[in-house]
Amino acid sequence: MPELPEVEIAARNLRRWAEGRRVEEVGWDPRARRIFRPATPAAFARAVEGARFAGIRRIGKHLLVSLERGGAPVGLLAHLGMTGKWVLRAAGDPAPRHARAWLRLEGDGVLHFQDSRLFGRLRTVPGARFDEVPEVAALGPDPLEHGIDPAALAGALAASRLPLKVKLLDQRLLPGVGNIHASEACYRARLDPRRPSRTLSRAGAKALAAGILASFRMTLDAEDGPEITYVEEPGAENPFLVYAREGEPCPRCRRAGRTSPIRRIVQAQRSTFFCPRCQR
DNA sequence: ACCCGTGTTCGCTG
DNA sequence: TCAGCGAACACGGG
């Protein structure tokens, strides 16, 4: 269940597993047609079969995969939704649980797209012209690739009455920020997630930019490896500062010799976690 | 049974 | 025209 760091790991994995290799055959789970909308799984398979992986980019939570067949570019746009994940298996291995699409590569590997909740998307992009896909064109500059311009962020926040944490989920602003990192960034910047975003000062926007990048970085460092490990998998410790820590003492207040429990509230139908004492 | 979930899109409203 | 809101999508786990 991915925000920017998990999608970045997926991009690195795909580069390592597939770059330069040809897709011999594509298969799919017939119950998962919705993943391939607005096209059909058969059309997806036709477009990808026989093509060779040429390059993998990431903007926010979108994976932009460029392939090539007979000198012609073929684009593959992937979004992991809530539960999507790319995994590599050896040919002949049983398909992993909830495998919805699979790409058999030349040599021995099979790339599986797993997605239990079917919120993911796999679609092809003619000529790999990703900038002509409206959802991609609407995204702001990727924060990991380009950094965050505090002045631009301050300007965007000044234009909205939405609560700060809700505004952070707008992918046109800072693509890749999701529900966890929105809470984490507000906490790191000591900002109350309920504040209208337009009430932030320049200094607040600057702290927020730093908080977002620090939160991404911490998760990226913890998750880098051969396969994405998700924090909710059995036995995994919660690596976050406030997310899913309702009722636990705020670590920053505790350091200052005070006690303040983390609160959970609901904003825009999503959970928000914060410390009411040190986030203003 | 019921609630919750790291995401996005759609239709409605003012 | 557009920001904002809430339902909907679909399935598994606690």
GROMACS .gro file of C-alpha atoms (C1' of nucleotides) in nm:
model
  308
    1MET     CA    1   0.000   0.000   0.000
    2PRO     CA    2   0.216   0.263  -0.141
    3GLU     CA    3   0.307   0.624  -0.107
    4LEU     CA    4   0.606   0.775  -0.282
    5PRO     CA    5   0.879   0.571  -0.104
    6GLU     CA    6   0.719   0.235  -0.184
    7VAL     CA    7   0.666   0.332  -0.547
    8GLU     CA    8   1.028   0.446  -0.566
    9ILE     CA    9   1.137   0.103  -0.437
   10ALA     CA   10   0.911  -0.059  -0.697
   11ALA     CA   11   1.077   0.151  -0.970
   12ARG     CA   12   1.424   0.044  -0.853
   13ASN     CA   13   1.315  -0.320  -0.842
   14LEU     CA   14   1.172  -0.305  -1.194
   15ARG     CA   15   1.496  -0.152  -1.324
   16ARG     CA   16   1.699  -0.427  -1.163
   17TRP     CA   17   1.469  -0.709  -1.270
   18ALA     CA   18   1.353  -0.609  -1.615
   19GLU     CA   19   1.555  -0.334  -1.780
   20GLY     CA   20   1.684  -0.453  -2.117
   21ARG     CA   21   1.475  -0.771  -2.110
   22ARG     CA   22   1.201  -0.871  -2.353
   23VAL     CA   23   0.845  -0.962  -2.255
   24GLU     CA   24   0.773  -1.304  -2.403
   25GLU     CA   25   0.414  -1.341  -2.288
   26VAL     CA   26   0.149  -1.159  -2.085
   27GLY     CA   27  -0.125  -1.324  -1.880
   28TRP     CA   28  -0.401  -1.195  -1.654
   29ASP     CA   29  -0.668  -1.283  -1.403
   30PRO     CA   30  -1.001  -1.257  -1.586
   31ARG     CA   31  -1.169  -1.136  -1.264
   32ALA     CA   32  -0.940  -0.832  -1.263
   33ARG     CA   33  -1.059  -0.657  -1.578
   34ARG     CA   34  -1.106  -0.330  -1.394
   35ILE     CA   35  -0.730  -0.298  -1.341
   36PHE     CA   36  -0.685  -0.258  -1.717
   37ARG     CA   37  -0.958   0.003  -1.770
   38PRO     CA   38  -1.035   0.190  -1.985
   39ALA     CA   39  -0.886  -0.071  -2.221
   40THR     CA   40  -0.911  -0.448  -2.193
   41PRO     CA   41  -0.659  -0.700  -2.060
   42ALA     CA   42  -0.627  -0.849  -2.408
   43ALA     CA   43  -0.538  -0.511  -2.556
   44PHE     CA   44  -0.285  -0.458  -2.278
   45ALA     CA   45  -0.127  -0.794  -2.351
   46ARG     CA   46  -0.112  -0.728  -2.726
   47ALA     CA   47   0.061  -0.395  -2.667
   48VAL     CA   48   0.324  -0.528  -2.428
   49GLU     CA   49   0.405  -0.872  -2.566
   50GLY     CA   50   0.730  -0.877  -2.758
   51ALA     CA   51   0.843  -0.540  -2.626
   52ARG     CA   52   1.168  -0.480  -2.438
   53PHE     CA   53   1.198  -0.282  -2.115
   54ALA     CA   54   1.389   0.036  -2.194
   55GLY     CA   55   1.350   0.268  -1.894
   56ILE     CA   56   1.150   0.317  -1.577
   57ARG     CA   57   1.056   0.658  -1.429
   58ARG     CA   58   0.843   0.754  -1.134
   59ILE     CA   59   0.637   1.068  -1.081
   60GLY     CA   60   0.460   1.073  -0.747
   61LYS     CA   61   0.287   0.737  -0.714
   62HIS     CA   62   0.286   0.667  -1.089
   63LEU     CA   63   0.529   0.431  -1.259
   64LEU     CA   64   0.615   0.531  -1.616
   65VAL     CA   65   0.761   0.232  -1.795
   66SER     CA   66   0.904   0.276  -2.142
   67LEU     CA   67   0.933  -0.031  -2.361
   68GLU     CA   68   1.043  -0.071  -2.719
   69ARG     CA   69   0.935  -0.302  -2.995
   70GLY     CA   70   1.096  -0.292  -3.335
   71GLY     CA   71   1.226   0.057  -3.267
   72ALA     CA   72   0.880   0.185  -3.171
   73PRO     CA   73   0.820   0.309  -2.816
   74VAL     CA   74   0.545   0.152  -2.607
   75GLY     CA   75   0.441   0.307  -2.275
   76LEU     CA   76   0.319   0.120  -1.970
   77LEU     CA   77   0.163   0.329  -1.695
   78ALA     CA   78   0.122   0.155  -1.359
   79HIS     CA   79  -0.041   0.274  -1.039
   80LEU     CA   80  -0.031   0.049  -0.734
   81GLY     CA   81  -0.353   0.181  -0.580
   82MET     CA   82  -0.390   0.066  -0.220
   83THR     CA   83  -0.255  -0.288  -0.239
   84GLY     CA   84  -0.059  -0.316  -0.564
   85LYS     CA   85   0.289  -0.464  -0.572
   86TRP     CA   86   0.533  -0.590  -0.836
   87VAL     CA   87   0.715  -0.912  -0.751
   88LEU     CA   88   0.959  -1.131  -0.944
   89ARG     CA   89   0.925  -1.507  -0.950
   90ALA     CA   90   1.109  -1.778  -1.137
   91ALA     CA   91   0.933  -1.930  -1.436
   92GLY     CA   92   0.743  -2.236  -1.318
   93ASP     CA   93   0.698  -2.103  -0.963
   94PRO     CA   94   0.336  -2.082  -0.853
   95ALA     CA   95   0.182  -1.739  -0.900
   96PRO     CA   96   0.170  -1.535  -0.580
   97ARG     CA   97  -0.164  -1.472  -0.409
   98HIS     CA   98  -0.375  -1.205  -0.586
   99ALA     CA   99  -0.154  -1.203  -0.895
  100ARG     CA  100  -0.366  -1.004  -1.144
  101ALA     CA  101  -0.123  -0.975  -1.436
  102TRP     CA  102   0.205  -1.144  -1.520
  103LEU     CA  103   0.477  -1.071  -1.771
  104ARG     CA  104   0.703  -1.362  -1.860
  105LEU     CA  105   1.047  -1.225  -1.939
  106GLU     CA  106   1.312  -1.369  -2.167
  107GLY     CA  107   1.540  -1.586  -1.960
  108ASP     CA  108   1.385  -1.710  -1.639
  109GLY     CA  109   1.183  -1.441  -1.463
  110VAL     CA  110   0.813  -1.366  -1.440
  111LEU     CA  111   0.696  -1.025  -1.319
  112HIS     CA  112   0.370  -1.049  -1.128
  113PHE     CA  113   0.141  -0.758  -1.048
  114GLN     CA  114  -0.032  -0.844  -0.719
  115ASP     CA  115  -0.332  -0.644  -0.606
  116SER     CA  116  -0.590  -0.780  -0.364
  117ARG     CA  117  -0.823  -0.479  -0.365
  118LEU     CA  118  -0.812  -0.411  -0.739
  119PHE     CA  119  -0.757  -0.037  -0.698
  120GLY     CA  120  -0.438  -0.058  -0.905
  121ARG     CA  121  -0.416   0.038  -1.272
  122LEU     CA  122  -0.220  -0.098  -1.565
  123ARG     CA  123  -0.258   0.080  -1.895
  124THR     CA  124  -0.059   0.131  -2.208
  125VAL     CA  125   0.034   0.469  -2.348
  126PRO     CA  126   0.074   0.501  -2.726
  127GLY     CA  127   0.424   0.604  -2.823
  128ALA     CA  128   0.517   0.626  -2.452
  129ARG     CA  129   0.388   0.987  -2.463
  130PHE     CA  130   0.312   0.997  -2.091
  131ASP     CA  131   0.272   1.374  -2.087
  132GLU     CA  132  -0.043   1.332  -2.295
  133VAL     CA  133  -0.211   1.132  -2.018
  134PRO     CA  134  -0.422   1.383  -1.821
  135GLU     CA  135  -0.362   1.224  -1.478
  136VAL     CA  136   0.013   1.242  -1.533
  137ALA     CA  137   0.011   1.591  -1.683
  138ALA     CA  138  -0.178   1.721  -1.380
  139LEU     CA  139   0.089   1.610  -1.133
  140GLY     CA  140   0.322   1.861  -0.974
  141PRO     CA  141   0.700   1.811  -0.997
  142ASP     CA  142   0.818   1.499  -0.818
  143PRO     CA  143   0.953   1.602  -0.475
  144LEU     CA  144   1.229   1.340  -0.467
  145GLU     CA  145   1.359   1.424  -0.814
  146HIS     CA  146   1.326   1.803  -0.799
  147GLY     CA  147   1.308   1.882  -0.429
  148ILE     CA  148   1.040   2.112  -0.289
  149ASP     CA  149   1.043   2.485  -0.357
  150PRO     CA  150   0.926   2.638  -0.027
  151ALA     CA  151   0.802   2.956  -0.197
  152ALA     CA  152   0.596   2.760  -0.448
  153LEU     CA  153   0.457   2.543  -0.169
  154ALA     CA  154   0.369   2.850   0.038
  155GLY     CA  155   0.192   3.001  -0.262
  156ALA     CA  156  -0.014   2.688  -0.326
  157LEU     CA  157  -0.110   2.652   0.040
  158ALA     CA  158  -0.212   3.018   0.054
  159ALA     CA  159  -0.474   2.955  -0.216
  160SER     CA  160  -0.679   2.698  -0.024
  161ARG     CA  161  -0.913   2.692   0.273
  162LEU     CA  162  -0.878   2.316   0.313
  163PRO     CA  163  -0.724   2.181   0.632
  164LEU     CA  164  -0.349   2.156   0.586
  165LYS     CA  165  -0.331   1.779   0.605
  166VAL     CA  166  -0.615   1.738   0.354
  167LYS     CA  167  -0.450   1.981   0.113
  168LEU     CA  168  -0.127   1.779   0.129
  169LEU     CA  169  -0.308   1.485  -0.030
  170ASP     CA  170  -0.367   1.687  -0.349
  171GLN     CA  171  -0.139   1.518  -0.603
  172ARG     CA  172  -0.124   1.836  -0.813
  173LEU     CA  173   0.070   1.994  -0.529
  174LEU     CA  174   0.330   1.740  -0.415
  175PRO     CA  175   0.271   1.411  -0.593
  176GLY     CA  176   0.350   1.108  -0.382
  177VAL     CA  177   0.233   1.241  -0.047
  178GLY     CA  178  -0.029   1.004   0.093
  179ASN     CA  179  -0.221   0.965   0.415
  180ILE     CA  180   0.072   0.848   0.628
  181HIS     CA  181   0.330   1.102   0.516
  182ALA     CA  182   0.078   1.386   0.534
  183SER     CA  183   0.037   1.318   0.909
  184GLU     CA  184   0.408   1.257   0.958
  185ALA     CA  185   0.510   1.578   0.780
  186CYS     CA  186   0.269   1.791   0.986
  187TYR     CA  187   0.411   1.638   1.301
  188ARG     CA  188   0.772   1.696   1.198
  189ALA     CA  189   0.691   2.056   1.112
  190ARG     CA  190   0.499   2.103   1.439
  191LEU     CA  191   0.192   2.213   1.243
  192ASP     CA  192  -0.167   2.140   1.342
  193PRO     CA  193  -0.318   1.933   1.057
  194ARG     CA  194  -0.656   2.104   1.111
  195ARG     CA  195  -0.529   2.453   1.029
  196PRO     CA  196  -0.658   2.598   0.705
  197SER     CA  197  -0.364   2.566   0.470
  198ARG     CA  198  -0.385   2.938   0.390
  199THR     CA  199  -0.287   3.028   0.749
  200LEU     CA  200   0.066   2.894   0.707
  201SER     CA  201   0.355   3.136   0.722
  202ARG     CA  202   0.655   3.118   0.490
  203ALA     CA  203   0.848   2.961   0.777
  204GLY     CA  204   0.570   2.706   0.821
  205ALA     CA  205   0.583   2.610   0.453
  206LYS     CA  206   0.958   2.575   0.474
  207ALA     CA  207   0.934   2.346   0.778
  208LEU     CA  208   0.667   2.145   0.603
  209ALA     CA  209   0.883   2.096   0.293
  210ALA     CA  210   1.166   1.972   0.513
  211GLY     CA  211   0.930   1.745   0.707
  212ILE     CA  212   0.792   1.583   0.392
  213LEU     CA  213   1.136   1.508   0.254
  214ALA     CA  214   1.264   1.378   0.588
  215SER     CA  215   0.964   1.149   0.623
  216PHE     CA  216   1.007   1.013   0.270
  217ARG     CA  217   1.377   0.963   0.329
  218MET     CA  218   1.332   0.772   0.653
  219THR     CA  219   1.083   0.530   0.495
  220LEU     CA  220   1.294   0.490   0.182
  221ASP     CA  221   1.602   0.403   0.387
  222ALA     CA  222   1.406   0.152   0.594
  223GLU     CA  223   1.245  -0.018   0.296
  224ASP     CA  224   1.523  -0.040   0.041
  225GLY     CA  225   1.576  -0.403  -0.039
  226PRO     CA  226   1.504  -0.679  -0.288
  227GLU     CA  227   1.129  -0.662  -0.231
  228ILE     CA  228   0.900  -0.405  -0.079
  229THR     CA  229   0.826  -0.485   0.282
  230TYR     CA  230   0.510  -0.325   0.403
  231VAL     CA  231   0.491  -0.200   0.757
  232GLU     CA  232   0.163  -0.371   0.828
  233GLU     CA  233   0.301  -0.715   0.750
  234PRO     CA  234   0.295  -0.946   1.051
  235GLY     CA  235   0.570  -0.880   1.299
  236ALA     CA  236   0.675  -0.548   1.147
  237GLU     CA  237   0.721  -0.261   1.391
  238ASN     CA  238   0.544   0.067   1.321
  239PRO     CA  239   0.831   0.286   1.198
  240PHE     CA  240   0.633   0.613   1.205
  241LEU     CA  241   0.639   0.893   1.459
  242VAL     CA  242   0.263   0.945   1.500
  243TYR     CA  243   0.082   0.741   1.234
  244ALA     CA  244  -0.128   0.463   1.391
  245ARG     CA  245  -0.007   0.562   1.738
  246GLU     CA  246  -0.332   0.687   1.888
  247GLY     CA  247  -0.305   0.708   2.266
  248GLU     CA  248   0.072   0.665   2.278
  249PRO     CA  249   0.271   0.951   2.431
  250CYS     CA  250   0.406   1.208   2.188
  251PRO     CA  251   0.782   1.139   2.170
  252ARG     CA  252   0.872   1.507   2.139
  253CYS     CA  253   0.664   1.619   2.438
  254ARG     CA  254   0.798   1.329   2.643
  255ARG     CA  255   1.153   1.442   2.569
  256ALA     CA  256   1.053   1.783   2.705
  257GLY     CA  257   0.933   1.620   3.025
  258ARG     CA  258   0.562   1.643   2.944
  259THR     CA  259   0.296   1.386   2.864
  260SER     CA  260   0.064   1.429   2.568
  261PRO     CA  261  -0.115   1.141   2.395
  262ILE     CA  262  -0.133   1.121   2.017
  263ARG     CA  263  -0.484   1.185   1.889
  264ARG     CA  264  -0.666   1.030   1.596
  265ILE     CA  265  -0.922   1.237   1.408
  266VAL     CA  266  -1.094   1.189   1.073
  267GLN     CA  267  -1.041   1.442   0.793
  268ALA     CA  268  -1.182   1.394   0.444
  269GLN     CA  269  -1.277   1.036   0.538
  270ARG     CA  270  -0.917   0.948   0.631
  271SER     CA  271  -0.742   0.906   0.967
  272THR     CA  272  -0.512   1.183   1.084
  273PHE     CA  273  -0.272   1.141   1.378
  274PHE     CA  274  -0.117   1.433   1.562
  275CYS     CA  275  -0.008   1.573   1.897
  276PRO     CA  276  -0.245   1.848   2.011
  277ARG     CA  277   0.019   1.994   2.243
  278CYS     CA  278   0.319   2.048   2.017
  279GLN     CA  279   0.149   2.091   1.679
  280ARG     CA  280   0.021   2.442   1.630
  281DA     C1'  281  -2.094  -0.901   1.232
  282DC     C1'  282  -1.858  -0.483   1.224
  283DC     C1'  283  -1.490  -0.160   1.153
  284DC     C1'  284  -1.079  -0.027   0.939
  285DG     C1'  285  -0.747   0.039   0.561
  286DT     C1'  286  -0.028   0.385   0.278
  287DG     C1'  287  -0.585   0.569  -0.319
  288DT     C1'  288  -0.849   0.769  -0.676
  289DT     C1'  289  -1.271   0.908  -0.933
  290DC     C1'  290  -1.727   1.057  -0.993
  291DG     C1'  291  -2.145   1.326  -0.931
  292DC     C1'  292  -2.351   1.679  -0.670
  293DT     C1'  293  -2.366   2.143  -0.454
  294DG     C1'  294  -2.301   2.622  -0.375
  295DT     C1'  295  -1.598   2.732  -1.378
  296DC     C1'  296  -1.447   2.540  -0.978
  297DA     C1'  297  -1.336   2.417  -0.484
  298DG     C1'  298  -1.508   2.113  -0.172
  299DC     C1'  299  -1.769   1.713  -0.017
  300DG     C1'  300  -1.914   1.237   0.031
  301DA     C1'  301  -2.010   0.804  -0.191
  302DA     C1'  302  -1.822   0.445  -0.445
  303DC     C1'  303  -1.493   0.108  -0.587
  304DA     C1'  304  -1.334  -0.415  -0.362
  305DC     C1'  305  -1.132  -0.719  -0.053
  306DG     C1'  306  -0.883  -0.886   0.359
  307DG     C1'  307  -0.764  -0.858   0.841
  308DG     C1'  308  -0.852  -0.766   1.333
   0.00000   0.00000   0.00000
